[in-house]
Amino acid sequence: FGMVGAALSGVTFVSVPGMVGNNNFYFFQFILGNVVGYLFITYVLIPLYYKLNLVSIYGYLNERFGVKTYKTGSFYFLLSQSFGAALRLLLAAKILQFAFFDKLNIPFYATVIIIIIMIWLYTNKSGIKTIVWTDALQTFFLILAAVVTIVMITSSLNLSFGESINEVVNHKFFKVFDWEHKSGSNFFKQFISGFLIAVAMMGLDQNMMQKSLTIKNMKDAQKNTLTFSLILAVTQFLFLGLGVLLYIYAEHNNISLSIGENGKLLDTDTLFPNLAINHLGLIAGISFLLGIIAASFSSIDSALTALTTSFTYDFLDISSKSSKEKLKLKNYVMFGFSVIIFIIIMAFSGSRGDVISTIFYVAGYTYGPLLGLFLFGMFTKMQVKDNLIPVVAVLAPILTYLLNIYFKNAFDFDFGFLNIAVNALLTVLGLLIVKKKN
């Protein structure tokens, strides 16, 4: 249950309902790919991690390839987690700025600093068990807020439960499959990238997998992951349905929405916050803000803990230090990552697209090399030149970016989230080039 909270965060809560306005229900194609990805995690990755009894899941890369590959994998985890945490917190900070801090004339950068300090102080006093419980609490608040919002909208529009489902299913946004091959939301692009991103963002993510690895035995960990995947799929479908209801409510009450020159809606991430806080009444507003605050603290504190654990174990050899030195070192490292997260937030603060798409797009570049390394390690027996792995891992994302630009300009073909597949494939090709000649 807590794993659902960590996976959902405020991004799913706000960004998924809003994105329906520009992308219909096409995101569900991605979710279907996620479910297949979780099956791969359950029956391939979890048995591997338990067999090797790993503290850091990137220890597998050390055993399979060598220390340089291990450090490369850990570096990409740190990079991925820093961007993911920052973008999740960016959305929450924007909402809290809109709800409270604008009224107090507090600038956005100060809002971000205040939130990070509060999360840092909270995280500094907690460990993995506390994080598991706070993730569970976050899940409860997020789902409660969604249910309260649905009840408030349906009662406002005088719709029964059955009538509201009928309204959603018959709405122009209820288009689930996209077969246009050039489109970024094409079914195959969404499904394949959904599979690969689930494997990478959960199965190869220290933050997510440490929750499974704290479970006493493998069978329970597998059962937990399967349950998690089904709850997550249903919950995300619920948030897509909520998105349609939010747009129906806005249409019914003549609430104006900003539209860009290309006919697409602007700032779809503001739809839910605006309606919940300004239009749906006090109960919906309070439920929404409780959900966002719970999501902000829980998802970022677990990310900070995972970042600190990975960096101190993988790069600073913390296990050889005294208890006093460990505590001091962890505090310094956690502060350092807090600063990095702040810098990323400010760099993306002017972005007007939906945050969830930005997260998966960035993940394609940061998780692609990790995915390529793990797949090559698991499905081949070839050895590679360990000292050349960092070069391959840096070149693959750069080439992916250049290829994406070329295909867009030359063929009007958008990779969409499929950039993770291209990135992983280029990593595998690079590994074949630097393999040892036996």
C-alpha positions as a printed Julia matrix, in Angstrom:
438×3 Matrix{Float64}:
   0.0     0.0     0.0
   2.83    2.37    0.88
   4.58    1.55   -2.41
   1.5     2.87   -4.24
   1.91    6.16   -2.4
   5.57    6.46   -3.36
   4.74    5.69   -7.0
   1.73    8.01   -7.19
   3.01   11.18   -5.51
   1.37   14.54   -6.17
   2.23   14.26   -9.87
  -0.3    11.5   -10.55
  -2.76   13.27   -8.29
  -2.65   16.55  -10.26
  -0.97   15.92  -13.61
  -2.86   12.8   -14.78
  -6.36   14.35  -14.47
  -5.16   17.52  -16.21
  -3.4    15.76  -19.1
  -6.72   14.25  -20.26
  -7.54   17.64  -21.85
  -4.71   17.32  -24.39
  -4.09   13.55  -24.49
  -7.5    11.96  -23.92
  -7.2     8.55  -22.18
  -4.05    7.64  -24.16
  -2.01    7.53  -20.95
  -3.84    4.27  -20.11
  -1.88    2.57  -22.92
   1.25    3.47  -20.94
  -0.32    2.08  -17.74
  -1.02   -1.27  -19.47
   2.68   -1.43  -20.35
   3.47   -0.67  -16.7
   1.5    -3.74  -15.56
   3.55   -6.03  -17.84
   6.71   -4.32  -16.55
   5.73   -5.13  -12.95
   5.36   -8.81  -13.93
   8.97   -8.71  -15.17
  10.06   -7.12  -11.87
   8.14   -9.74   -9.87
   9.46  -12.85  -11.59
  12.91  -11.77  -12.84
  14.36   -8.9   -10.79
  13.11   -9.65   -7.27
  14.45  -13.27   -7.29
  17.8   -11.88   -8.54
  18.03   -9.29   -5.74
  17.11  -11.79   -3.01
  19.58  -14.33   -4.38
  22.43  -11.78   -4.24
  21.24  -10.36   -0.88
  22.0    -6.78   -1.95
  21.91   -3.58    0.16
  22.3    -1.44   -2.98
  20.69   -3.06   -6.03
  23.53   -1.67   -8.14
  25.79   -4.16   -6.35
  24.62   -6.57   -9.08
  26.49   -4.49  -11.67
  29.65   -4.78   -9.56
  29.41   -8.58   -9.44
  28.55   -8.88  -13.15
  30.85   -6.29  -14.75
  33.1    -4.53  -12.25
  33.45   -1.49  -10.03
  33.34    1.16  -12.82
  30.01   -0.2   -14.09
  28.71   -0.33  -10.51
  29.62    3.34   -9.98
  28.09    4.27  -13.34
  24.8     2.56  -12.43
  24.72    4.24   -9.05
  25.48    7.64  -10.63
  22.54    7.3   -13.03
  20.28    6.33  -10.14
  21.35    9.48   -8.28
  20.75   11.58  -11.4
  17.34   10.0   -12.08
  16.19   10.25   -8.5
  17.32   13.89   -8.18
  15.37   14.93  -11.28
  12.31   12.86  -10.31
  12.22   14.23   -6.76
  12.75   17.81   -7.96
   9.99   17.65  -10.59
   7.52   16.1    -8.12
   8.32   18.8    -5.57
   8.1    21.52   -8.25
   4.45   20.67   -8.87
   3.6    20.58   -5.16
   5.44   23.87   -4.55
   3.56   25.58   -7.4
   0.24   24.46   -5.91
   1.13   25.59   -2.38
   2.36   28.89   -3.86
  -1.01   29.3    -5.61
  -3.01   28.33   -2.5
  -1.1    30.15    0.26
   2.22   31.83   -0.41
   1.09   34.19   -3.21
  -1.4    35.69   -0.76
   1.48   36.33    1.67
   3.67   37.84   -1.1
   6.34   35.18   -0.53
   8.44   34.59   -3.69
   8.49   31.12   -5.25
  12.17   30.41   -4.48
  11.48   31.11   -0.78
   8.49   28.73   -0.86
  10.71   25.97   -2.26
  13.38   26.6     0.4
  10.77   26.51    3.21
   9.33   23.2     1.95
  12.78   21.61    1.48
  13.87   22.65    5.0
  10.69   21.14    6.5
  11.16   17.9     4.54
  14.87   17.78    5.4
  14.18   18.16    9.14
  11.45   15.51    8.95
  13.57   13.04    6.93
  16.57   13.55    9.2
  14.57   12.04   12.07
  13.19    9.05   10.17
  14.37    5.77    8.69
  13.0     3.27    6.19
  10.25    1.95    8.51
   8.92    5.47    9.07
   9.01    6.09    5.31
   7.01    2.93    4.59
   4.33    4.11    7.04
   4.27    7.7     5.74
   3.95    6.36    2.17
   0.91    4.37    3.32
  -0.55    7.52    4.89
   0.11    9.45    1.68
  -1.76    6.8    -0.35
  -4.76    7.13    1.96
  -4.85   10.94    1.69
  -4.43   10.96   -2.1
  -7.21    8.45   -2.74
  -9.45   10.13   -0.13
  -8.99   13.51   -1.85
  -9.82   11.99   -5.26
 -12.97   10.3    -3.92
 -14.12   13.49   -2.12
 -13.61   15.5    -5.34
 -15.62   12.98   -7.39
 -18.46   13.08   -4.84
 -18.48   16.91   -4.82
 -18.54   17.11   -8.65
 -21.25   14.48   -9.13
 -23.47   16.03   -6.45
 -22.93   19.51   -7.96
 -23.95   18.22  -11.41
 -26.82   16.11   -9.95
 -25.34   12.9   -11.34
 -25.71    9.44   -9.81
 -22.68    7.12   -9.73
 -23.92    5.29  -12.84
 -24.71    8.53  -14.67
 -21.26    9.94  -13.91
 -19.61    6.82  -15.4
 -21.85    7.2   -18.46
 -20.81   10.87  -18.8
 -17.13    9.91  -18.69
 -17.44    7.02  -21.19
 -19.41    9.14  -23.68
 -17.18   12.21  -23.42
 -14.98   13.31  -26.34
 -11.87   12.77  -24.16
 -12.64    9.07  -23.63
 -10.33    7.8   -26.38
  -8.1     5.02  -25.05
  -6.09    3.84  -28.09
  -4.1     5.87  -30.63
  -3.02    4.0   -33.78
  -1.43    6.99  -35.61
   2.19    5.78  -36.07
   3.79    9.26  -36.11
   2.06   10.35  -32.91
   3.96   10.38  -29.6
   0.89    8.75  -28.01
   0.77    5.83  -30.49
  -0.27    2.57  -28.76
   2.97    0.67  -29.41
   5.16    3.6   -28.32
   3.12    4.06  -25.14
   2.85    0.34  -24.28
   6.53   -0.49  -24.9
   7.77    2.63  -23.11
   5.31    1.91  -20.26
   6.85   -1.56  -19.88
  10.45   -0.3   -20.0
   9.88    2.73  -17.76
   8.16    0.53  -15.13
  11.14   -1.85  -15.15
  13.59    1.07  -14.94
  11.77    3.47  -12.6
  10.7     0.8   -10.13
  12.73   -2.35  -10.72
  16.08   -0.56  -11.12
  15.31    2.14   -8.56
  16.88    1.86   -5.11
  14.14    4.06   -3.63
  11.31    1.76   -4.77
  13.06   -1.6    -4.45
  14.3    -1.0    -0.9
  10.63   -1.24    0.17
  10.43   -4.74   -1.33
  13.85   -5.76   -0.01
  12.81   -4.93    3.59
  10.15   -7.68    3.34
  11.35  -10.87    5.08
  10.93  -13.37    2.26
  10.85  -13.33   -1.52
   7.34  -14.77   -1.95
   5.8   -11.98    0.14
   7.82   -9.39   -1.78
   6.51  -10.8    -5.07
   2.93  -10.86   -3.8
   3.36   -7.26   -2.61
   4.59   -6.12   -6.06
   1.74   -7.85   -7.92
  -0.86   -6.31   -5.59
   0.86   -2.95   -5.96
   0.73   -3.11   -9.78
  -3.01   -3.84   -9.87
  -3.89   -1.15   -7.31
  -1.71    1.35   -9.17
  -3.35    0.6   -12.55
  -6.87    0.92  -11.12
  -5.96    4.1    -9.21
  -4.44    5.77  -12.27
  -7.51    4.85  -14.33
  -9.59    6.47  -11.57
  -7.51    9.66  -11.89
  -8.04    9.7   -15.68
 -11.79    9.41  -15.09
 -11.55   12.18  -12.5
  -9.87   14.33  -15.16
 -12.87   13.99  -17.49
 -15.23   14.91  -14.63
 -13.11   18.0   -13.86
 -13.37   19.15  -17.49
 -17.13   18.43  -17.52
 -17.49   20.52  -14.35
 -15.46   23.37  -15.9
 -17.58   23.29  -19.08
 -20.84   23.18  -17.11
 -19.83   26.18  -14.96
 -18.29   28.21  -17.83
 -14.85   28.22  -16.2
 -12.39   29.5   -18.8
  -9.29   27.45  -19.62
  -6.16   28.88  -21.28
  -5.59   27.64  -24.84
  -2.32   28.07  -26.78
  -1.8    29.01  -30.43
  -1.68   25.32  -31.42
  -5.15   24.74  -29.94
  -3.76   22.77  -26.99
  -4.69   23.61  -23.41
  -2.01   25.46  -21.44
  -0.96   24.6   -17.88
  -3.24   21.57  -17.53
  -1.58   20.94  -14.14
  -3.5    23.96  -12.76
  -6.96   22.53  -13.56
  -7.4    20.34  -10.47
  -5.86   22.83   -7.97
  -7.95   25.7    -9.34
 -11.25   23.81   -9.19
 -10.56   22.15   -5.82
  -9.47   25.34   -4.05
 -11.67   27.97   -5.74
 -14.83   26.21   -6.96
 -15.62   22.87   -5.28
 -16.06   24.07   -1.7
 -14.16   23.9     1.57
 -14.18   20.1     2.03
 -12.77   19.45   -1.45
 -10.16   22.2    -1.0
  -8.97   20.86    2.36
  -8.89   17.25    1.07
  -6.91   18.35   -1.97
  -4.32   20.29    0.05
  -3.98   17.43    2.57
  -3.3    15.08   -0.33
  -0.69   17.4    -1.84
   1.09   18.03    1.48
   1.15   14.29    2.3
   2.44   13.55   -1.21
   5.13   16.24   -1.03
   6.57   15.14    2.3
   6.31   11.41    1.78
   7.63   11.09   -1.78
  10.5    13.54   -1.3
  11.59   12.23    2.11
  11.83    8.68    0.75
  13.77   10.0    -2.27
  16.21   11.95   -0.06
  16.78    8.86    2.1
  17.43    6.69   -0.97
  19.8     9.28   -2.48
  21.73    9.58    0.78
  21.92    5.8     1.28
  23.09    5.14   -2.27
  25.72    7.93   -2.35
  27.2     7.15    1.07
  27.39    3.37    0.45
  28.38    3.44   -3.22
  30.81    6.38   -3.26
  31.91    7.2     0.31
  32.32    3.71    1.86
  30.23    4.71    4.89
  30.18    1.16    6.31
  33.82    1.5     7.42
  33.17    4.64    9.51
  32.16    5.1    13.16
  28.54    5.81   14.17
  29.32    9.48   14.84
  31.08    9.87   11.46
  28.19    8.1     9.68
  25.61   10.52   11.09
  27.7    13.58   10.25
  28.4    12.33    6.72
  24.74   11.49    6.05
  23.67   14.98    7.14
  26.21   16.62    4.82
  25.15   14.42    1.9
  21.44   15.01    2.53
  22.03   18.76    2.62
  23.96   18.52   -0.66
  21.12   16.7    -2.41
  18.62   19.22   -1.02
  20.62   21.98   -2.74
  20.73   19.99   -6.02
  16.95   19.45   -5.89
  16.43   23.2    -5.29
  18.58   24.07   -8.34
  16.67   21.63  -10.6
  13.3    22.99   -9.38
  14.31   26.56  -10.2
  15.64   25.49  -13.63
  12.26   23.91  -14.52
  10.04   26.46  -12.71
   9.09   28.23  -15.97
   7.91   25.0   -17.67
   4.25   25.09  -18.82
   3.76   21.46  -19.9
   2.28   18.76  -17.64
   4.91   17.61  -15.15
   4.19   13.89  -15.51
   5.16   13.94  -19.21
   8.35   15.85  -18.34
   9.22   13.22  -15.69
   8.86   10.29  -18.1
  10.66   12.17  -20.88
  13.64   12.94  -18.61
  13.52    9.36  -17.25
  14.07    8.09  -20.8
  17.47    9.77  -20.8
  18.56    9.06  -17.22
  17.25    5.48  -16.83
  18.05    4.31  -20.39
  21.73    3.45  -19.71
  20.73    1.64  -16.47
  18.15   -0.41  -18.34
  20.67   -1.31  -21.06
  23.3    -2.37  -18.49
  20.91   -4.6   -16.52
  19.35   -6.22  -19.61
  22.78   -6.92  -21.12
  23.97   -8.36  -17.81
  20.94  -10.61  -17.32
  20.42  -11.9   -20.86
  24.0   -12.36  -22.09
  27.1   -14.0   -20.63
  29.5   -11.65  -22.39
  32.15   -9.74  -20.46
  32.91   -6.11  -21.25
  35.8    -3.71  -20.63
  34.71   -2.23  -17.33
  36.72    0.99  -17.7
  34.89    1.88  -20.97
  31.37    1.49  -19.53
  31.13    5.14  -18.31
  31.91    6.33  -21.87
  29.12    4.15  -23.33
  26.67    5.3   -20.63
  27.36    8.99  -21.37
  27.28    8.68  -25.18
  23.99    6.69  -25.36
  21.7     9.49  -24.01
  23.46   12.12  -26.15
  22.95   10.02  -29.31
  19.32    9.37  -28.31
  18.69   13.11  -28.04
  20.31   13.8   -31.44
  18.37   10.95  -33.09
  15.1    12.25  -31.65
  15.75   15.7   -33.15
  16.72   14.16  -36.52
  13.59   11.95  -36.77
  11.33   14.87  -35.81
  12.83   17.17  -38.45
  13.31   14.6   -41.23
  10.22   12.38  -40.84
   7.92   14.26  -38.43
   8.25   11.15  -36.23
   8.1    11.68  -32.47
   9.76    9.06  -30.22
   7.58   10.18  -27.31
   8.38    8.22  -24.14
  10.01    5.57  -26.38
  13.3     7.47  -26.02
  14.05    5.06  -23.13
  14.0     2.1   -25.56
  16.3     3.88  -28.04
  18.64    4.86  -25.19
  18.77    1.32  -23.75
  19.32   -0.17  -27.23
  22.21    2.23  -27.93
  23.71    1.28  -24.55
  23.51   -2.43  -25.45
  25.12   -1.74  -28.85
  27.88    0.2   -27.08
  28.46   -2.73  -24.71
  28.78   -5.08  -27.69
  31.44   -2.77  -29.14
  33.47   -2.76  -25.89
  33.06   -6.47  -25.09
  36.14   -8.52  -24.26
  37.42  -10.83  -26.99
  37.53  -13.81  -24.63
